[in-house]
C-alpha cells in the first residue's frame, strides 16, 4: 500500500503513551468538570471513565462539533470548569474553531486533544498529525495563552494542574499510540437523551 | 409596534427583540445584512459577540450554549447555510432549540451570478435537515416573524431559520 510521506518538518518524538491509561491519568476526578467529548474514541472513553456521567455530552456524529460546543457551554457557565476532549481527526475537521475560541479566551475552558495520529474508527489511516502536522503550534498561533504537550508520563503532572487550576484558556495535546480507546460505556449515544440528561443535571 | 418599523429601523428593533428574549450569545460570519446586529452585539457588555471562521462552528456553539442554559443566535448569509449541513444533525438529533437569521443573496434582484446556486438551495437544504423556514419580505414582517421563530425555538424546542430576504435588505450594488 502506498503511503503519504511524513512531513520533513515533523519533529515530535514517536508517541509512547497508551490512551487507556493516559486519559484517566490526565483527567482523574471528572466530577469537577462539565465535559463535551467528540466522536468517536474520546466519547467512548469519557463515557467509560465517568460511568456515563450526566455532566458529559458525548458526540456520536456531527464531526467537528466538540470544541465549539465547549465554547458555548463555557461562556454560558463561567463559574464551572469546562473540559472538551476530542481526537485529532475531529479537531482537524474544524480547526478554525481554535481561532474562534482563542478570540473569546474563556478562562474556564480546556481543550484536550487525544492525538493518536490516526483515524482509528475508519481503518486506521494516517491523520495529518500522524504525518507531522503540529496542532500545538496551530493552537499557539491561534492565540491560546497556554499550550502543553504530553509526550510521556513526565509531562502528565503539568497537564493535570492546567486542567484544574489553569488560570486561563488552555490547549493540551495528549499524544498517544495507535490502539483502541476504552469502550465500556454506552453502546449508542442518543443525542436528545444526552442533551436532556446534561441539562437536567446542571440546570435542574 | 410592527407597523411603525421602517427599512431604516428594523435592524435595531430586531436587536432589541433578541435581547428582550434573553439571547446572550451572538455568533456570526460577518455579513453586510447583519451589520447592525453585529455592531450592537460588540458594543453590548451583557452579551458574547463571537465571530466565527465558518458558519458550522456556530451551529455547535448554539447547542453548547443550550447545554449551559443560555440562548444563542447564529447570524449568517445564505452562502453559509451550505457550510452547516452535516452539523445540523446535532441540532436535529439533539432536539436543541436553534435560531438562525439568514441574510439572503442569490434571489430577488441579485447581480452576482455566483450567489444563485446556494441562494436558491437555502430553503430545500434547511428543510432537508429539519429546520423550519420563515421569511421576512418587508420591514413590517421582521419583528413578527422573528418573534414567532423565538417562540418556536425556545418554547417548543424547534430548529428555525428566518430568511431576511433580498427584497427586505435590498440587492447589493456592484
CSV table of N, CA and C in Angstrom, one decimal, chain A residues 19 37-43 45 59 61-67 84-98 111-122 124-131 133-135 138 171-176, chain B residues 56 86-87:
chain,number,residue,atom,x,y,z
A,19,UNK,N,-3.6,5.3,25.4
A,19,UNK,CA,-4.7,6.2,25.8
A,19,UNK,C,-5.5,5.5,26.9
A,37,UNK,N,-17.3,15.6,24.8
A,37,UNK,CA,-16.4,14.7,24.1
A,37,UNK,C,-16.8,14.4,22.7
A,38,UNK,N,-15.8,14.5,21.8
A,38,UNK,CA,-16.0,14.3,20.4
A,38,UNK,C,-16.1,12.9,20.0
A,39,UNK,N,-16.7,12.6,18.8
A,39,UNK,CA,-16.6,11.3,18.3
A,39,UNK,C,-15.2,10.9,18.0
A,40,UNK,N,-14.8,9.7,18.0
A,40,UNK,CA,-15.5,8.5,18.5
A,40,UNK,C,-14.8,8.1,19.7
A,41,UNK,N,-13.5,7.9,19.6
A,41,UNK,CA,-12.8,7.4,20.8
A,41,UNK,C,-12.9,8.1,22.1
A,42,UNK,N,-12.9,9.5,22.0
A,42,UNK,CA,-12.9,10.2,23.2
A,42,UNK,C,-14.3,10.2,23.8
A,43,UNK,N,-15.4,10.1,23.0
A,43,UNK,CA,-16.7,9.9,23.6
A,43,UNK,C,-16.9,8.6,24.3
A,45,UNK,N,-14.4,6.8,25.6
A,45,UNK,CA,-13.5,6.6,26.8
A,45,UNK,C,-14.0,7.5,27.9
A,59,UNK,N,-20.5,13.0,21.8
A,59,UNK,CA,-20.9,13.0,20.4
A,59,UNK,C,-20.7,11.7,19.7
A,61,UNK,N,-21.6,11.8,16.3
A,61,UNK,CA,-21.6,12.3,14.9
A,61,UNK,C,-21.3,13.8,14.9
A,62,UNK,N,-21.8,14.5,13.9
A,62,UNK,CA,-21.6,16.0,13.8
A,62,UNK,C,-20.1,16.3,14.0
A,63,UNK,N,-19.3,15.6,13.3
A,63,UNK,CA,-17.8,15.6,13.4
A,63,UNK,C,-17.3,17.1,13.3
A,64,UNK,N,-16.5,17.5,14.3
A,64,UNK,CA,-16.0,18.8,14.4
A,64,UNK,C,-16.7,19.7,15.4
A,65,UNK,N,-17.8,19.2,16.1
A,65,UNK,CA,-18.6,20.0,16.9
A,65,UNK,C,-18.0,20.3,18.3
A,66,UNK,N,-17.2,19.3,18.8
A,66,UNK,CA,-16.9,19.3,20.3
A,66,UNK,C,-16.3,20.7,20.7
A,67,UNK,N,-15.2,21.2,20.1
A,67,UNK,CA,-14.6,22.4,20.6
A,67,UNK,C,-15.6,23.6,20.7
A,84,UNK,N,-13.2,20.0,27.2
A,84,UNK,CA,-13.5,19.3,25.9
A,84,UNK,C,-12.4,18.3,25.6
A,85,UNK,N,-12.8,17.1,25.4
A,85,UNK,CA,-11.9,16.0,25.0
A,85,UNK,C,-12.2,15.6,23.5
A,86,UNK,N,-11.3,15.7,22.7
A,86,UNK,CA,-11.5,15.3,21.3
A,86,UNK,C,-10.3,14.7,20.6
A,87,UNK,N,-10.5,14.1,19.5
A,87,UNK,CA,-9.4,13.4,18.8
A,87,UNK,C,-8.8,14.4,17.8
A,88,UNK,N,-7.7,13.9,17.2
A,88,UNK,CA,-7.0,14.7,16.2
A,88,UNK,C,-7.9,14.9,15.0
A,89,UNK,N,-8.6,13.8,14.6
A,89,UNK,CA,-9.4,13.9,13.4
A,89,UNK,C,-10.5,14.9,13.5
A,90,UNK,N,-11.2,14.8,14.7
A,90,UNK,CA,-12.3,15.7,14.9
A,90,UNK,C,-11.9,17.2,15.0
A,91,UNK,N,-10.7,17.4,15.6
A,91,UNK,CA,-10.2,18.8,15.8
A,91,UNK,C,-9.8,19.3,14.4
A,92,UNK,N,-9.2,18.5,13.6
A,92,UNK,CA,-8.7,18.9,12.3
A,92,UNK,C,-9.9,19.3,11.4
A,93,UNK,N,-11.1,18.7,11.6
A,93,UNK,CA,-12.2,18.9,10.7
A,93,UNK,C,-12.7,20.4,10.9
A,94,UNK,N,-12.5,21.0,12.0
A,94,UNK,CA,-13.0,22.3,12.3
A,94,UNK,C,-11.9,23.1,13.0
A,95,UNK,N,-10.7,23.0,12.4
A,95,UNK,CA,-9.5,23.6,13.2
A,95,UNK,C,-9.6,25.1,13.3
A,96,UNK,N,-10.4,25.7,12.5
A,96,UNK,CA,-10.6,27.2,12.7
A,96,UNK,C,-11.3,27.5,14.0
A,97,UNK,N,-12.0,26.5,14.6
A,97,UNK,CA,-12.6,26.7,15.9
A,97,UNK,C,-11.6,27.2,16.9
A,98,UNK,N,-10.3,26.7,16.8
A,98,UNK,CA,-9.3,27.1,17.8
A,98,UNK,C,-9.1,28.7,17.7
A,111,UNK,N,-9.2,22.6,26.3
A,111,UNK,CA,-9.4,21.6,25.2
A,111,UNK,C,-8.3,20.6,25.3
A,112,UNK,N,-8.6,19.3,25.4
A,112,UNK,CA,-7.7,18.2,25.4
A,112,UNK,C,-7.8,17.5,24.1
A,113,UNK,N,-6.8,17.4,23.3
A,113,UNK,CA,-6.8,16.7,22.1
A,113,UNK,C,-6.0,15.4,22.3
A,114,UNK,N,-6.8,14.2,22.3
A,114,UNK,CA,-6.2,12.9,22.4
A,114,UNK,C,-5.7,12.5,21.0
A,115,UNK,N,-4.4,12.7,20.7
A,115,UNK,CA,-3.9,12.6,19.4
A,115,UNK,C,-3.2,11.3,19.2
A,116,UNK,N,-3.9,10.4,18.4
A,116,UNK,CA,-3.3,9.1,18.1
A,116,UNK,C,-2.7,9.1,16.7
A,117,UNK,N,-2.8,10.2,16.0
A,117,UNK,CA,-2.2,10.3,14.7
A,117,UNK,C,-2.9,9.5,13.6
A,118,UNK,N,-4.1,9.0,13.9
A,118,UNK,CA,-4.8,8.1,13.0
A,118,UNK,C,-6.3,8.3,13.1
A,119,UNK,N,-6.9,7.9,12.0
A,119,UNK,CA,-8.4,7.8,12.0
A,119,UNK,C,-8.8,6.4,12.5
A,120,UNK,N,-8.9,6.2,13.8
A,120,UNK,CA,-9.0,4.9,14.4
A,120,UNK,C,-10.3,4.2,14.0
A,121,UNK,N,-11.3,4.9,13.7
A,121,UNK,CA,-12.6,4.2,13.5
A,121,UNK,C,-12.9,3.9,12.0
A,122,UNK,N,-12.0,4.3,11.2
A,122,UNK,CA,-12.3,4.1,9.7
A,122,UNK,C,-11.3,3.3,9.0
A,124,UNK,N,-7.9,3.0,10.4
A,124,UNK,CA,-6.6,3.4,10.9
A,124,UNK,C,-5.7,4.1,9.9
A,125,UNK,N,-6.3,4.9,9.1
A,125,UNK,CA,-5.5,5.7,8.1
A,125,UNK,C,-4.7,6.7,8.9
A,126,UNK,N,-3.5,7.1,8.4
A,126,UNK,CA,-2.8,8.2,9.0
A,126,UNK,C,-3.6,9.4,9.0
A,127,UNK,N,-3.6,10.2,10.1
A,127,UNK,CA,-4.2,11.5,10.1
A,127,UNK,C,-3.1,12.5,9.8
A,128,UNK,N,-3.5,13.8,9.6
A,128,UNK,CA,-2.5,14.8,9.3
A,128,UNK,C,-1.4,14.9,10.4
A,129,UNK,N,-1.9,14.8,11.7
A,129,UNK,CA,-1.0,14.9,12.8
A,129,UNK,C,0.0,13.7,12.8
A,130,UNK,N,-0.5,12.5,12.4
A,130,UNK,CA,0.4,11.4,12.3
A,130,UNK,C,1.5,11.6,11.3
A,131,UNK,N,1.3,12.4,10.3
A,131,UNK,CA,2.2,12.7,9.3
A,131,UNK,C,3.0,14.0,9.6
A,133,UNK,N,1.7,17.1,11.1
A,133,UNK,CA,1.1,18.4,11.4
A,133,UNK,C,1.0,18.7,12.9
A,134,UNK,N,1.4,19.9,13.3
A,134,UNK,CA,1.5,20.2,14.7
A,134,UNK,C,0.4,21.0,15.2
A,135,UNK,N,-0.6,20.3,15.9
A,135,UNK,CA,-1.7,21.0,16.4
A,135,UNK,C,-1.3,21.9,17.6
A,138,UNK,N,-0.4,25.1,16.0
A,138,UNK,CA,-1.6,25.8,15.5
A,138,UNK,C,-2.3,26.5,16.6
A,171,UNK,N,-4.8,24.6,26.0
A,171,UNK,CA,-4.9,23.5,25.0
A,171,UNK,C,-3.8,22.5,25.4
A,172,UNK,N,-4.3,21.3,25.5
A,172,UNK,CA,-3.4,20.2,25.9
A,172,UNK,C,-3.4,19.1,24.8
A,173,UNK,N,-2.2,18.9,24.3
A,173,UNK,CA,-2.1,17.8,23.3
A,173,UNK,C,-1.6,16.6,23.9
A,174,UNK,N,-2.4,15.6,24.1
A,174,UNK,CA,-2.1,14.3,24.7
A,174,UNK,C,-1.7,13.3,23.6
A,175,UNK,N,-0.5,13.1,23.4
A,175,UNK,CA,0.0,12.2,22.3
A,175,UNK,C,0.0,10.8,22.7
A,176,UNK,N,-0.8,9.9,22.0
A,176,UNK,CA,-0.9,8.5,22.4
A,176,UNK,C,-0.6,7.6,21.2
B,56,UNK,N,-20.6,26.6,10.4
B,56,UNK,CA,-20.9,25.4,11.1
B,56,UNK,C,-20.4,25.5,12.6
B,86,UNK,N,-24.0,19.1,7.6
B,86,UNK,CA,-23.9,18.0,8.5
B,86,UNK,C,-24.0,18.4,10.0
B,87,UNK,N,-23.5,19.6,10.3
B,87,UNK,CA,-23.6,20.0,11.7
B,87,UNK,C,-25.0,20.1,12.2
